[in-house]
């Protein structure tokens, strides 16, 4: 599952125009990476796209860190 | 008996532009005085099926200079251009070197309009549409007309009036006139004002071409925009931004600001005639020029130069010249005019912003950029159009006209300070 981690970090780096090495699993989108509420929506959309997922809105609200995103994907992504 | 209204003087203390003739005001002014055209073939999409294959495209603009990379994709290109021009105006006025107080920021506003807004973003989003779950949350804020003003206010921390106007091709002139009034009547001390537009895409070019508004002189792009010439066949669509810093005169003087010109008068009028055609004798243009002179408290003889709307359409140019004859009478024979759209093309909502800068520089220097491509002047455009070579004038006042679809007209009068 190292691939998921790598891919998620790449997506977030691209969306927020940040170097990948500044992002870790514990990074909080808003508090650590400076994302606003709209950035967060776009990150979720990009993740849905990349992993062919549909994340329900109630679940989207719980994804607040890079680690949250990785955990959700690992649990729900089709193999 | 009416109460006299206290009115403060308003001056232009900073200018900035991005357009096909230059990426800043200095380069633009030099190119305009030299009579150089910025028009060329459209290279952004396949024009095979289009009647019009030419435009005034901005070349070499680098948004990295003025917009954080992360923010760039959240903005349509018209906002990129607006922030490029805003940055130049901000620095030109010297605000990068002074720390404005909170109180000063609260009376410093933004008023940057756009004729159309983010049409390129709409086009891209609609073409790649994959359903509501795939529509970016930045789609709307990147394209709505007032977001040039909104982004500029955020960037520079300007907490005064934050508004925008959308009056088609009169947008830039209206924005500057409206913003100057906010200062004149005390609702703000300083304003960043102007216009921005960029719609050189399939919808923009196709839409204007469908109205038969665009020149189809595709083989000679640099000769296509030819206001007042008998062979003119429509305007050349262009893009960019023109933004000025307006400031209450005493404040500008107190901080030793460089002053380009005073905004001495502003007129507005409506044609109430047709959605796209001017009134049959240019009555809307007549009324707006008279209104501006009344506002400035001057007589027609005091105006030495007019930067005309002059888009190079057969009817528009003729009627604007007719309006000048009606308004200026005998003085119409002596007054100098030009249409710099012959070089930079028609920037739509940004036209009035750029042309106010051109008019301000004309007032400041006494130099007039020419109307190029006047090989055979139309007898129905019988005014001194400063054909093909830059000219000079010696007068205290100059005028800038802007007319838009919907029969909306703006006229600004600038005064030498």
GROMACS .gro file of C-alpha atoms in nm, chain B residues 8-395:
model
  388
   87UNK     CA    1  -1.287   6.655  -0.395
   88UNK     CA    2  -1.032   6.645  -0.676
   89UNK     CA    3  -0.922   6.300  -0.797
   90UNK     CA    4  -0.595   6.219  -0.969
   91UNK     CA    5  -0.434   5.919  -1.136
   92UNK     CA    6  -0.113   5.825  -0.954
   93UNK     CA    7  -0.038   5.479  -1.092
   94UNK     CA    8  -0.096   5.293  -1.419
   95UNK     CA    9  -0.066   4.930  -1.524
   96UNK     CA   10  -0.155   4.733  -1.834
   97UNK     CA   11  -0.115   4.402  -2.008
   98UNK     CA   12  -0.214   4.412  -2.376
   99UNK     CA   13  -0.103   4.299  -2.722
  100UNK     CA   14   0.122   4.607  -2.759
  101UNK     CA   15   0.305   4.561  -2.431
  102UNK     CA   16   0.330   4.391  -2.094
  103UNK     CA   17   0.355   4.724  -1.913
  104UNK     CA   18   0.259   5.087  -1.968
  105UNK     CA   19   0.603   5.203  -2.081
  106UNK     CA   20   0.643   4.937  -2.348
  107UNK     CA   21   0.285   4.999  -2.461
  108UNK     CA   22   0.326   5.375  -2.485
  109UNK     CA   23   0.650   5.341  -2.684
  110UNK     CA   24   0.490   5.098  -2.927
  111UNK     CA   25   0.179   5.311  -2.969
  112UNK     CA   26   0.377   5.628  -3.038
  113UNK     CA   27   0.580   5.433  -3.294
  114UNK     CA   28   0.261   5.311  -3.461
  115UNK     CA   29   0.329   4.940  -3.405
  116UNK     CA   30   0.040   4.695  -3.428
  117UNK     CA   31  -0.001   4.410  -3.181
  118UNK     CA   32  -0.244   4.214  -3.400
  119UNK     CA   33  -0.163   3.871  -3.546
  120UNK     CA   34  -0.304   3.531  -3.641
  121UNK     CA   35  -0.493   3.343  -3.368
  122UNK     CA   36  -0.275   3.052  -3.255
  123UNK     CA   37  -0.474   2.926  -2.954
  124UNK     CA   38  -0.724   2.707  -3.134
  125UNK     CA   39  -0.794   2.575  -3.481
  126UNK     CA   40  -0.944   2.865  -3.673
  127UNK     CA   41  -1.010   2.672  -3.998
  128UNK     CA   42  -1.388   2.703  -3.966
  129UNK     CA   43  -1.386   3.062  -3.845
  130UNK     CA   44  -1.449   3.362  -4.068
  131UNK     CA   45  -1.218   3.565  -3.844
  132UNK     CA   46  -0.871   3.418  -3.790
  133UNK     CA   47  -0.694   3.715  -3.630
  134UNK     CA   48  -0.683   3.882  -3.291
  135UNK     CA   49  -0.468   4.086  -3.054
  136UNK     CA   50  -0.324   3.817  -2.828
  137UNK     CA   51  -0.113   3.901  -2.524
  138UNK     CA   52   0.230   3.746  -2.573
  139UNK     CA   53   0.479   3.643  -2.306
  140UNK     CA   54   0.277   3.729  -1.995
  141UNK     CA   55   0.410   3.540  -1.691
  142UNK     CA   56   0.156   3.519  -1.407
  143UNK     CA   57   0.424   3.384  -1.168
  144UNK     CA   58   0.541   3.741  -1.111
  145UNK     CA   59   0.216   3.850  -0.951
  146UNK     CA   60   0.012   3.541  -0.857
  147UNK     CA   61   0.107   3.252  -0.631
  148UNK     CA   62   0.123   2.929  -0.834
  149UNK     CA   63  -0.139   2.759  -0.619
  150UNK     CA   64  -0.380   3.047  -0.681
  151UNK     CA   65  -0.332   3.068  -1.058
  152UNK     CA   66  -0.551   2.771  -1.146
  153UNK     CA   67  -0.835   2.917  -0.940
  154UNK     CA   68  -0.858   3.217  -1.171
  155UNK     CA   69  -0.963   3.265  -1.528
  156UNK     CA   70  -0.707   3.430  -1.752
  157UNK     CA   71  -0.894   3.763  -1.733
  158UNK     CA   72  -0.810   3.769  -1.361
  159UNK     CA   73  -0.446   3.686  -1.437
  160UNK     CA   74  -0.429   3.987  -1.665
  161UNK     CA   75  -0.610   4.205  -1.410
  162UNK     CA   76  -0.364   4.112  -1.137
  163UNK     CA   77  -0.071   4.169  -1.373
  164UNK     CA   78  -0.192   4.521  -1.451
  165UNK     CA   79  -0.288   4.582  -1.087
  166UNK     CA   80   0.060   4.489  -0.971
  167UNK     CA   81   0.222   4.734  -1.209
  168UNK     CA   82  -0.016   5.013  -1.104
  169UNK     CA   83   0.040   4.937  -0.735
  170UNK     CA   84   0.418   4.955  -0.769
  171UNK     CA   85   0.400   5.253  -1.005
  172UNK     CA   86   0.201   5.446  -0.744
  173UNK     CA   87   0.465   5.359  -0.486
  174UNK     CA   88   0.246   5.151  -0.255
  175UNK     CA   89   0.498   4.867  -0.250
  176UNK     CA   90   0.728   5.103  -0.060
  177UNK     CA   91   0.487   5.239   0.201
  178UNK     CA   92   0.302   5.061   0.477
  179UNK     CA   93  -0.062   5.170   0.463
  180UNK     CA   94  -0.238   5.192   0.799
  181UNK     CA   95  -0.552   4.997   0.874
  182UNK     CA   96  -0.754   5.319   0.853
  183UNK     CA   97  -0.603   5.394   0.512
  184UNK     CA   98  -0.685   5.044   0.383
  185UNK     CA   99  -1.046   5.084   0.491
  186UNK     CA  100  -1.088   5.374   0.248
  187UNK     CA  101  -0.885   5.217  -0.034
  188UNK     CA  102  -1.110   5.015  -0.264
  189UNK     CA  103  -1.114   4.809  -0.583
  190UNK     CA  104  -1.337   4.863  -0.887
  191UNK     CA  105  -1.215   4.641  -1.171
  192UNK     CA  106  -1.480   4.540  -1.423
  193UNK     CA  107  -1.500   4.293  -1.705
  194UNK     CA  108  -1.721   4.298  -2.010
  195UNK     CA  109  -1.771   3.923  -2.019
  196UNK     CA  110  -1.580   3.754  -1.738
  197UNK     CA  111  -1.437   3.402  -1.753
  198UNK     CA  112  -1.571   3.272  -2.081
  199UNK     CA  113  -1.259   3.057  -2.135
  200UNK     CA  114  -1.324   2.882  -1.805
  201UNK     CA  115  -1.689   2.822  -1.898
  202UNK     CA  116  -1.584   2.682  -2.233
  203UNK     CA  117  -1.326   2.447  -2.082
  204UNK     CA  118  -1.553   2.329  -1.802
  205UNK     CA  119  -1.849   2.269  -2.031
  206UNK     CA  120  -1.635   2.081  -2.282
  207UNK     CA  121  -1.490   1.854  -2.021
  208UNK     CA  122  -1.815   1.820  -1.827
  209UNK     CA  123  -1.834   1.495  -1.635
  210UNK     CA  124  -2.123   1.558  -1.401
  211UNK     CA  125  -2.188   1.749  -1.080
  212UNK     CA  126  -1.942   1.545  -0.874
  213UNK     CA  127  -1.659   1.654  -1.102
  214UNK     CA  128  -1.730   2.027  -1.113
  215UNK     CA  129  -1.450   2.213  -0.939
  216UNK     CA  130  -1.538   2.424  -0.636
  217UNK     CA  131  -1.322   2.691  -0.797
  218UNK     CA  132  -1.526   2.699  -1.118
  219UNK     CA  133  -1.759   2.984  -1.015
  220UNK     CA  134  -1.507   3.203  -0.825
  221UNK     CA  135  -1.263   3.176  -1.113
  222UNK     CA  136  -1.501   3.317  -1.371
  223UNK     CA  137  -1.744   3.568  -1.217
  224UNK     CA  138  -1.696   3.926  -1.329
  225UNK     CA  139  -1.627   4.085  -0.989
  226UNK     CA  140  -1.352   3.841  -0.892
  227UNK     CA  141  -1.080   4.055  -1.050
  228UNK     CA  142  -1.175   4.320  -0.795
  229UNK     CA  143  -1.214   4.057  -0.526
  230UNK     CA  144  -0.874   3.900  -0.586
  231UNK     CA  145  -0.702   4.239  -0.602
  232UNK     CA  146  -0.862   4.347  -0.276
  233UNK     CA  147  -0.744   4.027  -0.105
  234UNK     CA  148  -0.394   4.055  -0.246
  235UNK     CA  149  -0.338   4.415  -0.138
  236UNK     CA  150  -0.557   4.417   0.173
  237UNK     CA  151  -0.787   4.687   0.035
  238UNK     CA  152  -1.096   4.701   0.255
  239UNK     CA  153  -1.283   4.995   0.102
  240UNK     CA  154  -1.554   4.964  -0.165
  241UNK     CA  155  -1.511   4.636  -0.354
  242UNK     CA  156  -1.720   4.637  -0.667
  243UNK     CA  157  -1.719   4.581  -1.041
  244UNK     CA  158  -1.910   4.698  -1.342
  245UNK     CA  159  -2.003   4.505  -1.655
  246UNK     CA  160  -2.103   4.744  -1.933
  247UNK     CA  161  -1.955   4.559  -2.229
  248UNK     CA  162  -1.698   4.769  -2.413
  249UNK     CA  163  -1.758   5.072  -2.190
  250UNK     CA  164  -1.666   4.875  -1.875
  251UNK     CA  165  -1.316   5.013  -1.812
  252UNK     CA  166  -1.422   5.375  -1.859
  253UNK     CA  167  -1.727   5.331  -1.638
  254UNK     CA  168  -1.520   5.160  -1.369
  255UNK     CA  169  -1.273   5.448  -1.356
  256UNK     CA  170  -1.547   5.711  -1.367
  257UNK     CA  171  -1.754   5.541  -1.096
  258UNK     CA  172  -1.448   5.486  -0.876
  259UNK     CA  173  -1.338   5.849  -0.918
  260UNK     CA  174  -1.684   5.958  -0.800
  261UNK     CA  175  -1.654   5.743  -0.490
  262UNK     CA  176  -1.342   5.942  -0.405
  263UNK     CA  177  -1.481   6.278  -0.514
  264UNK     CA  178  -1.779   6.242  -0.283
  265UNK     CA  179  -1.586   6.101   0.010
  266UNK     CA  180  -1.682   5.733   0.004
  267UNK     CA  181  -1.318   5.635  -0.047
  268UNK     CA  182  -0.978   5.805  -0.053
  269UNK     CA  183  -0.808   5.575  -0.300
  270UNK     CA  184  -0.930   5.324  -0.559
  271UNK     CA  185  -0.774   5.065  -0.785
  272UNK     CA  186  -0.994   5.078  -1.096
  273UNK     CA  187  -1.012   4.960  -1.455
  274UNK     CA  188  -1.111   4.665  -1.669
  275UNK     CA  189  -0.999   4.325  -1.786
  276UNK     CA  190  -1.116   4.079  -2.052
  277UNK     CA  191  -0.991   3.773  -2.235
  278UNK     CA  192  -1.228   3.584  -2.462
  279UNK     CA  193  -1.008   3.482  -2.755
  280UNK     CA  194  -1.157   3.134  -2.767
  281UNK     CA  195  -1.404   2.954  -2.992
  282UNK     CA  196  -1.711   3.099  -2.821
  283UNK     CA  197  -1.577   3.455  -2.801
  284UNK     CA  198  -1.451   3.478  -3.157
  285UNK     CA  199  -1.746   3.279  -3.295
  286UNK     CA  200  -1.999   3.488  -3.106
  287UNK     CA  201  -1.867   3.825  -3.217
  288UNK     CA  202  -1.811   3.695  -3.572
  289UNK     CA  203  -2.175   3.582  -3.585
  290UNK     CA  204  -2.275   3.945  -3.534
  291UNK     CA  205  -2.051   4.035  -3.831
  292UNK     CA  206  -1.868   4.264  -3.590
  293UNK     CA  207  -1.515   4.136  -3.658
  294UNK     CA  208  -1.272   4.220  -3.935
  295UNK     CA  209  -1.199   3.931  -4.170
  296UNK     CA  210  -0.887   4.086  -4.319
  297UNK     CA  211  -0.711   3.762  -4.223
  298UNK     CA  212  -0.424   3.796  -4.469
  299UNK     CA  213  -0.307   4.127  -4.327
  300UNK     CA  214  -0.360   4.110  -3.948
  301UNK     CA  215  -0.165   4.426  -3.872
  302UNK     CA  216  -0.370   4.623  -4.122
  303UNK     CA  217  -0.707   4.483  -4.014
  304UNK     CA  218  -0.792   4.735  -3.743
  305UNK     CA  219  -0.828   5.052  -3.950
  306UNK     CA  220  -1.063   5.299  -3.786
  307UNK     CA  221  -1.182   5.586  -4.010
  308UNK     CA  222  -1.038   5.426  -4.326
  309UNK     CA  223  -1.285   5.363  -4.611
  310UNK     CA  224  -1.189   4.994  -4.621
  311UNK     CA  225  -1.253   4.918  -4.253
  312UNK     CA  226  -1.458   4.604  -4.208
  313UNK     CA  227  -1.503   4.547  -3.836
  314UNK     CA  228  -1.309   4.542  -3.514
  315UNK     CA  229  -1.022   4.315  -3.418
  316UNK     CA  230  -1.083   4.138  -3.090
  317UNK     CA  231  -0.810   4.174  -2.839
  318UNK     CA  232  -0.745   4.097  -2.473
  319UNK     CA  233  -0.571   4.229  -2.165
  320UNK     CA  234  -0.622   4.468  -1.876
  321UNK     CA  235  -0.582   4.835  -1.798
  322UNK     CA  236  -0.587   4.950  -1.437
  323UNK     CA  237  -0.516   5.280  -1.264
  324UNK     CA  238  -0.471   5.396  -0.908
  325UNK     CA  239  -0.702   5.687  -0.830
  326UNK     CA  240  -0.631   5.906  -0.534
  327UNK     CA  241  -0.774   6.212  -0.365
  328UNK     CA  242  -0.558   6.502  -0.482
  329UNK     CA  243  -0.447   6.642  -0.145
  330UNK     CA  244  -0.347   6.297  -0.021
  331UNK     CA  245  -0.150   6.231  -0.339
  332UNK     CA  246   0.023   6.567  -0.311
  333UNK     CA  247   0.101   6.518   0.058
  334UNK     CA  248   0.282   6.189  -0.004
  335UNK     CA  249   0.468   6.332  -0.303
  336UNK     CA  250   0.303   6.093  -0.550
  337UNK     CA  251   0.370   6.116  -0.920
  338UNK     CA  252   0.053   6.250  -1.082
  339UNK     CA  253  -0.041   6.152  -1.437
  340UNK     CA  254  -0.362   6.353  -1.473
  341UNK     CA  255  -0.676   6.460  -1.293
  342UNK     CA  256  -1.007   6.290  -1.359
  343UNK     CA  257  -1.190   6.615  -1.419
  344UNK     CA  258  -1.518   6.496  -1.565
  345UNK     CA  259  -1.725   6.185  -1.621
  346UNK     CA  260  -2.040   6.131  -1.821
  347UNK     CA  261  -2.275   5.838  -1.866
  348UNK     CA  262  -2.562   5.792  -2.108
  349UNK     CA  263  -2.788   5.531  -2.264
  350UNK     CA  264  -2.889   5.501  -2.629
  351UNK     CA  265  -3.229   5.338  -2.565
  352UNK     CA  266  -3.214   5.229  -2.927
  353UNK     CA  267  -3.079   4.883  -3.011
  354UNK     CA  268  -2.883   4.604  -2.841
  355UNK     CA  269  -2.577   4.645  -3.061
  356UNK     CA  270  -2.623   4.934  -3.307
  357UNK     CA  271  -2.557   5.292  -3.200
  358UNK     CA  272  -2.843   5.542  -3.227
  359UNK     CA  273  -2.879   5.675  -3.585
  360UNK     CA  274  -2.697   6.004  -3.531
  361UNK     CA  275  -2.474   5.895  -3.246
  362UNK     CA  276  -2.706   6.067  -3.001
  363UNK     CA  277  -2.587   5.854  -2.709
  364UNK     CA  278  -2.230   5.956  -2.785
  365UNK     CA  279  -2.332   6.318  -2.809
  366UNK     CA  280  -2.510   6.308  -2.476
  367UNK     CA  281  -2.224   6.137  -2.299
  368UNK     CA  282  -1.961   6.384  -2.421
  369UNK     CA  283  -2.183   6.677  -2.323
  370UNK     CA  284  -2.248   6.520  -1.983
  371UNK     CA  285  -1.876   6.477  -1.919
  372UNK     CA  286  -1.799   6.838  -2.014
  373UNK     CA  287  -2.080   6.962  -1.794
  374UNK     CA  288  -1.944   6.753  -1.510
  375UNK     CA  289  -1.596   6.900  -1.564
  376UNK     CA  290  -1.740   7.250  -1.597
  377UNK     CA  291  -1.562   7.316  -1.926
  378UNK     CA  292  -1.649   7.437  -2.274
  379UNK     CA  293  -1.590   7.221  -2.587
  380UNK     CA  294  -1.307   7.452  -2.699
  381UNK     CA  295  -1.103   7.350  -2.396
  382UNK     CA  296  -1.072   6.987  -2.509
  383UNK     CA  297  -0.759   6.932  -2.720
  384UNK     CA  298  -0.757   6.557  -2.778
  385UNK     CA  299  -1.008   6.271  -2.787
  386UNK     CA  300  -0.906   5.907  -2.758
  387UNK     CA  301  -1.205   5.779  -2.952
  388UNK     CA  302  -1.393   5.458  -2.907
  389UNK     CA  303  -1.319   5.412  -3.282
  390UNK     CA  304  -1.343   5.035  -3.312
  391UNK     CA  305  -1.306   5.017  -3.693
  392UNK     CA  306  -1.665   4.913  -3.759
  393UNK     CA  307  -1.821   5.088  -4.060
  394UNK     CA  308  -2.117   5.236  -3.869
  395UNK     CA  309  -1.962   5.298  -3.526
  396UNK     CA  310  -1.673   5.514  -3.648
  397UNK     CA  311  -1.896   5.722  -3.874
  398UNK     CA  312  -2.149   5.793  -3.599
  399UNK     CA  313  -1.885   5.877  -3.340
  400UNK     CA  314  -1.736   6.131  -3.583
  401UNK     CA  315  -2.084   6.270  -3.647
  402UNK     CA  316  -2.136   6.300  -3.271
  403UNK     CA  317  -1.808   6.492  -3.238
  404UNK     CA  318  -1.919   6.739  -3.506
  405UNK     CA  319  -2.254   6.790  -3.334
  406UNK     CA  320  -2.097   6.840  -2.992
  407UNK     CA  321  -1.790   7.042  -3.081
  408UNK     CA  322  -1.927   7.249  -3.371
  409UNK     CA  323  -1.649   7.456  -3.530
  410UNK     CA  324  -1.394   7.323  -3.282
  411UNK     CA  325  -1.438   6.977  -3.442
  412UNK     CA  326  -1.214   7.099  -3.724
  413UNK     CA  327  -0.931   7.179  -3.483
  414UNK     CA  328  -0.959   6.908  -3.220
  415UNK     CA  329  -0.717   6.615  -3.252
  416UNK     CA  330  -0.842   6.261  -3.212
  417UNK     CA  331  -0.710   5.910  -3.260
  418UNK     CA  332  -0.813   5.552  -3.213
  419UNK     CA  333  -0.534   5.351  -3.061
  420UNK     CA  334  -0.748   5.041  -3.124
  421UNK     CA  335  -0.586   5.056  -3.468
  422UNK     CA  336  -0.279   4.914  -3.289
  423UNK     CA  337  -0.388   4.730  -2.974
  424UNK     CA  338  -0.723   4.613  -3.111
  425UNK     CA  339  -1.042   4.612  -2.909
  426UNK     CA  340  -0.982   4.496  -2.552
  427UNK     CA  341  -1.359   4.490  -2.484
  428UNK     CA  342  -1.410   4.555  -2.112
  429UNK     CA  343  -1.044   4.644  -2.072
  430UNK     CA  344  -1.048   4.898  -2.356
  431UNK     CA  345  -1.152   5.188  -2.134
  432UNK     CA  346  -0.886   5.099  -1.879
  433UNK     CA  347  -0.604   5.091  -2.132
  434UNK     CA  348  -0.733   5.394  -2.322
  435UNK     CA  349  -0.763   5.599  -2.004
  436UNK     CA  350  -0.395   5.526  -1.945
  437UNK     CA  351  -0.317   5.630  -2.302
  438UNK     CA  352  -0.520   5.950  -2.258
  439UNK     CA  353  -0.348   6.024  -1.927
  440UNK     CA  354  -0.006   5.984  -2.086
  441UNK     CA  355  -0.117   6.206  -2.375
  442UNK     CA  356  -0.227   6.477  -2.130
  443UNK     CA  357   0.097   6.446  -1.933
  444UNK     CA  358   0.334   6.447  -2.232
  445UNK     CA  359   0.141   6.641  -2.498
  446UNK     CA  360   0.200   6.352  -2.739
  447UNK     CA  361  -0.074   6.175  -2.932
  448UNK     CA  362  -0.038   5.816  -3.053
  449UNK     CA  363  -0.160   5.787  -3.411
  450UNK     CA  364  -0.446   5.604  -3.577
  451UNK     CA  365  -0.261   5.363  -3.803
  452UNK     CA  366  -0.381   5.211  -4.131
  453UNK     CA  367  -0.553   5.530  -4.244
  454UNK     CA  368  -0.463   5.489  -4.612
  455UNK     CA  369  -0.776   5.647  -4.747
  456UNK     CA  370  -0.972   5.839  -4.487
  457UNK     CA  371  -1.348   5.804  -4.505
  458UNK     CA  372  -1.501   6.145  -4.590
  459UNK     CA  373  -1.775   6.058  -4.340
  460UNK     CA  374  -1.508   6.047  -4.068
  461UNK     CA  375  -1.405   6.405  -4.120
  462UNK     CA  376  -1.193   6.482  -3.813
  463UNK     CA  377  -0.815   6.506  -3.760
  464UNK     CA  378  -0.754   6.140  -3.671
  465UNK     CA  379  -0.375   6.181  -3.633
  466UNK     CA  380  -0.323   5.946  -3.930
  467UNK     CA  381  -0.031   5.704  -3.925
  468UNK     CA  382   0.219   5.924  -3.740
  469UNK     CA  383   0.217   6.039  -3.378
  470UNK     CA  384   0.114   6.400  -3.320
  471UNK     CA  385   0.112   6.658  -3.045
  472UNK     CA  386  -0.145   6.880  -2.881
  473UNK     CA  387  -0.135   7.171  -2.644
  474UNK     CA  388  -0.444   7.186  -2.427
   0.00000   0.00000   0.00000
